[in-house]
Amino acid sequence: QVQLVESGGGLVQAGGSLRLSCAASGGTFSLYGMGWFRQAPGKEREFVAAISRAGISTEYADSVKGRFTISRDNVKNTVYLQMNSLKPEDTAVYYCAARRGSITANENEYVYWGQGTQVTVSS
């Protein structure tokens, strides 16, 4: 059983930056592909970014390409999401998720989820 705990959310002005962290415990972190998803009020949860087990492969939603960077530290058992040039439409609860095997943008393929961290971008 893998436990995931997100942190780093908060309130930021448009154009600003935040770095989210997701600390994992209870499993062998390097065996899991990791993803970030987000859910805005009144909207469905959507894929943001994913990173492979060794951190070699990454995938991004078109809406965040060039602004967000996903990375991981398999020694610290942590995955990060660096968010730059934030826009009001990035406002959402951000979740990290884990699955054994290769990365995917399909949230149904992820088994373990964190509780989420709120990101609010003011205009």
PDB file of C-alpha atoms in Angstrom:
ATOM      1  CA  GLN A   1       0.000   0.000   0.000  1.00  0.00           C
ATOM      2  CA  VAL A   2       1.461   3.317  -1.105  1.00  0.00           C
ATOM      3  CA  GLN A   3       0.652   6.533   0.704  1.00  0.00           C
ATOM      4  CA  LEU A   4       1.011   9.852  -1.120  1.00  0.00           C
ATOM      5  CA  VAL A   5       1.067  13.262   0.524  1.00  0.00           C
ATOM      6  CA  GLU A   6       1.078  16.449  -1.542  1.00  0.00           C
ATOM      7  CA  SER A   7       2.336  19.819  -0.366  1.00  0.00           C
ATOM      8  CA  GLY A   8       3.352  23.176  -1.753  1.00  0.00           C
ATOM      9  CA  GLY A   9       0.012  24.545  -2.875  1.00  0.00           C
ATOM     10  CA  GLY A  10      -1.092  28.077  -2.113  1.00  0.00           C
ATOM     11  CA  LEU A  11      -2.187  31.423  -3.473  1.00  0.00           C
ATOM     12  CA  VAL A  12      -0.071  33.072  -6.165  1.00  0.00           C
ATOM     13  CA  GLN A  13      -0.537  35.902  -8.612  1.00  0.00           C
ATOM     14  CA  ALA A  14      -0.783  35.277 -12.325  1.00  0.00           C
ATOM     15  CA  GLY A  15       2.663  34.925 -13.826  1.00  0.00           C
ATOM     16  CA  GLY A  16       4.081  33.533 -10.607  1.00  0.00           C
ATOM     17  CA  SER A  17       5.495  30.126  -9.757  1.00  0.00           C
ATOM     18  CA  LEU A  18       4.879  27.295  -7.320  1.00  0.00           C
ATOM     19  CA  ARG A  19       6.527  23.936  -6.768  1.00  0.00           C
ATOM     20  CA  LEU A  20       4.362  21.066  -5.642  1.00  0.00           C
ATOM     21  CA  SER A  21       5.824  18.043  -3.897  1.00  0.00           C
ATOM     22  CA  CYS A  22       4.386  14.584  -3.406  1.00  0.00           C
ATOM     23  CA  ALA A  23       6.058  12.368  -0.831  1.00  0.00           C
ATOM     24  CA  ALA A  24       5.521   8.633  -1.134  1.00  0.00           C
ATOM     25  CA  SER A  25       5.788   5.951   1.506  1.00  0.00           C
ATOM     26  CA  GLY A  26       4.856   2.306   1.961  1.00  0.00           C
ATOM     27  CA  GLY A  27       6.234   0.975  -1.280  1.00  0.00           C
ATOM     28  CA  THR A  28       9.288   0.831  -3.523  1.00  0.00           C
ATOM     29  CA  PHE A  29       8.981   4.256  -5.103  1.00  0.00           C
ATOM     30  CA  SER A  30      11.153   3.480  -8.115  1.00  0.00           C
ATOM     31  CA  LEU A  31       8.669   0.833  -9.265  1.00  0.00           C
ATOM     32  CA  TYR A  32       5.900   3.375  -9.782  1.00  0.00           C
ATOM     33  CA  GLY A  33       5.094   5.676 -12.627  1.00  0.00           C
ATOM     34  CA  MET A  34       3.866   8.947 -11.165  1.00  0.00           C
ATOM     35  CA  GLY A  35       1.302  11.423 -12.397  1.00  0.00           C
ATOM     36  CA  TRP A  36      -0.121  14.793 -11.488  1.00  0.00           C
ATOM     37  CA  PHE A  37      -3.792  15.557 -12.087  1.00  0.00           C
ATOM     38  CA  ARG A  38      -5.969  18.521 -11.216  1.00  0.00           C
ATOM     39  CA  GLN A  39      -9.622  19.278 -10.657  1.00  0.00           C
ATOM     40  CA  ALA A  40     -11.091  22.752 -10.906  1.00  0.00           C
ATOM     41  CA  PRO A  41     -14.443  23.606  -9.297  1.00  0.00           C
ATOM     42  CA  GLY A  42     -17.302  22.213 -11.338  1.00  0.00           C
ATOM     43  CA  LYS A  43     -14.984  20.401 -13.720  1.00  0.00           C
ATOM     44  CA  GLU A  44     -13.786  16.860 -14.179  1.00  0.00           C
ATOM     45  CA  ARG A  45     -10.363  15.846 -13.000  1.00  0.00           C
ATOM     46  CA  GLU A  46      -7.786  16.173 -15.780  1.00  0.00           C
ATOM     47  CA  PHE A  47      -4.290  14.970 -16.512  1.00  0.00           C
ATOM     48  CA  VAL A  48      -1.419  17.412 -16.014  1.00  0.00           C
ATOM     49  CA  ALA A  49       1.873  15.514 -16.243  1.00  0.00           C
ATOM     50  CA  ALA A  50       3.462  12.114 -15.723  1.00  0.00           C
ATOM     51  CA  ILE A  51       6.956  10.740 -15.256  1.00  0.00           C
ATOM     52  CA  SER A  52       8.330   7.254 -15.705  1.00  0.00           C
ATOM     53  CA  ARG A  53       9.850   5.138 -12.988  1.00  0.00           C
ATOM     54  CA  ALA A  54      13.445   6.171 -13.679  1.00  0.00           C
ATOM     55  CA  GLY A  55      12.476   9.716 -14.609  1.00  0.00           C
ATOM     56  CA  ILE A  56      13.572   9.307 -18.222  1.00  0.00           C
ATOM     57  CA  SER A  57      10.211   9.754 -19.899  1.00  0.00           C
ATOM     58  CA  THR A  58       7.704  12.509 -19.240  1.00  0.00           C
ATOM     59  CA  GLU A  59       4.327  13.452 -20.655  1.00  0.00           C
ATOM     60  CA  TYR A  60       2.399  16.711 -20.384  1.00  0.00           C
ATOM     61  CA  ALA A  61      -1.044  18.032 -21.109  1.00  0.00           C
ATOM     62  CA  ASP A  62      -1.004  20.557 -23.945  1.00  0.00           C
ATOM     63  CA  SER A  63      -2.318  23.235 -21.594  1.00  0.00           C
ATOM     64  CA  VAL A  64       0.821  23.120 -19.423  1.00  0.00           C
ATOM     65  CA  LYS A  65       3.584  22.288 -21.909  1.00  0.00           C
ATOM     66  CA  GLY A  66       6.437  24.749 -21.666  1.00  0.00           C
ATOM     67  CA  ARG A  67       5.240  26.053 -18.291  1.00  0.00           C
ATOM     68  CA  PHE A  68       5.207  23.014 -15.981  1.00  0.00           C
ATOM     69  CA  THR A  69       8.004  20.524 -15.317  1.00  0.00           C
ATOM     70  CA  ILE A  70       7.615  17.192 -13.603  1.00  0.00           C
ATOM     71  CA  SER A  71      10.597  15.550 -11.924  1.00  0.00           C
ATOM     72  CA  ARG A  72      11.309  12.923  -9.310  1.00  0.00           C
ATOM     73  CA  ASP A  73      13.918  11.987  -6.731  1.00  0.00           C
ATOM     74  CA  ASN A  74      13.959   8.238  -6.157  1.00  0.00           C
ATOM     75  CA  VAL A  75      16.220   8.648  -3.126  1.00  0.00           C
ATOM     76  CA  LYS A  76      13.817  11.038  -1.412  1.00  0.00           C
ATOM     77  CA  ASN A  77      10.755   9.128  -2.699  1.00  0.00           C
ATOM     78  CA  THR A  78       9.298  12.382  -3.952  1.00  0.00           C
ATOM     79  CA  VAL A  79       7.828  13.653  -7.185  1.00  0.00           C
ATOM     80  CA  TYR A  80       7.701  17.364  -7.972  1.00  0.00           C
ATOM     81  CA  LEU A  81       5.701  19.648 -10.210  1.00  0.00           C
ATOM     82  CA  GLN A  82       7.378  22.965 -10.956  1.00  0.00           C
ATOM     83  CA  MET A  83       4.732  25.377 -12.208  1.00  0.00           C
ATOM     84  CA  ASN A  84       5.820  28.601 -13.882  1.00  0.00           C
ATOM     85  CA  SER A  85       3.914  31.366 -15.660  1.00  0.00           C
ATOM     86  CA  LEU A  86       0.804  30.423 -13.773  1.00  0.00           C
ATOM     87  CA  LYS A  87      -2.583  31.481 -15.108  1.00  0.00           C
ATOM     88  CA  PRO A  88      -5.933  31.862 -13.345  1.00  0.00           C
ATOM     89  CA  GLU A  89      -7.161  28.822 -15.282  1.00  0.00           C
ATOM     90  CA  ASP A  90      -4.535  26.725 -13.475  1.00  0.00           C
ATOM     91  CA  THR A  91      -6.555  27.164 -10.273  1.00  0.00           C
ATOM     92  CA  ALA A  92      -7.505  23.692  -9.044  1.00  0.00           C
ATOM     93  CA  VAL A  93      -6.863  21.005  -6.486  1.00  0.00           C
ATOM     94  CA  TYR A  94      -3.743  19.145  -7.615  1.00  0.00           C
ATOM     95  CA  TYR A  95      -3.395  15.427  -6.962  1.00  0.00           C
ATOM     96  CA  CYS A  96      -0.474  13.097  -7.379  1.00  0.00           C
ATOM     97  CA  ALA A  97      -1.040   9.471  -8.289  1.00  0.00           C
ATOM     98  CA  ALA A  98       0.999   6.291  -8.655  1.00  0.00           C
ATOM     99  CA  ARG A  99       0.795   3.142 -10.723  1.00  0.00           C
ATOM    100  CA  ARG A 100       3.031   0.165 -11.303  1.00  0.00           C
ATOM    101  CA  GLY A 101       4.412   0.198 -14.807  1.00  0.00           C
ATOM    102  CA  SER A 102       4.658   2.746 -17.574  1.00  0.00           C
ATOM    103  CA  ILE A 103       3.196   6.228 -17.464  1.00  0.00           C
ATOM    104  CA  THR A 104      -0.167   7.132 -18.878  1.00  0.00           C
ATOM    105  CA  ALA A 105      -2.489  10.127 -18.976  1.00  0.00           C
ATOM    106  CA  ASN A 106      -5.444   7.895 -18.159  1.00  0.00           C
ATOM    107  CA  GLU A 107      -6.408   8.529 -14.537  1.00  0.00           C
ATOM    108  CA  ASN A 108      -8.214   5.181 -14.363  1.00  0.00           C
ATOM    109  CA  GLU A 109      -4.845   3.438 -14.675  1.00  0.00           C
ATOM    110  CA  TYR A 110      -3.557   4.953 -11.424  1.00  0.00           C
ATOM    111  CA  VAL A 111      -4.085   2.991  -8.241  1.00  0.00           C
ATOM    112  CA  TYR A 112      -2.849   5.235  -5.452  1.00  0.00           C
ATOM    113  CA  TRP A 113      -3.858   8.863  -4.919  1.00  0.00           C
ATOM    114  CA  GLY A 114      -2.955  11.649  -2.553  1.00  0.00           C
ATOM    115  CA  GLN A 115      -5.425  13.905  -0.791  1.00  0.00           C
ATOM    116  CA  GLY A 116      -4.695  16.899  -3.000  1.00  0.00           C
ATOM    117  CA  THR A 117      -3.314  20.386  -2.510  1.00  0.00           C
ATOM    118  CA  GLN A 118      -5.083  23.599  -3.484  1.00  0.00           C
ATOM    119  CA  VAL A 119      -3.495  25.955  -5.999  1.00  0.00           C
ATOM    120  CA  THR A 120      -5.161  29.328  -6.501  1.00  0.00           C
ATOM    121  CA  VAL A 121      -3.927  31.787  -9.123  1.00  0.00           C
ATOM    122  CA  SER A 122      -5.267  35.322  -8.852  1.00  0.00           C
ATOM    123  CA  SER A 123      -5.535  37.635 -11.845  1.00  0.00           C
TER     124      SER A 123
END
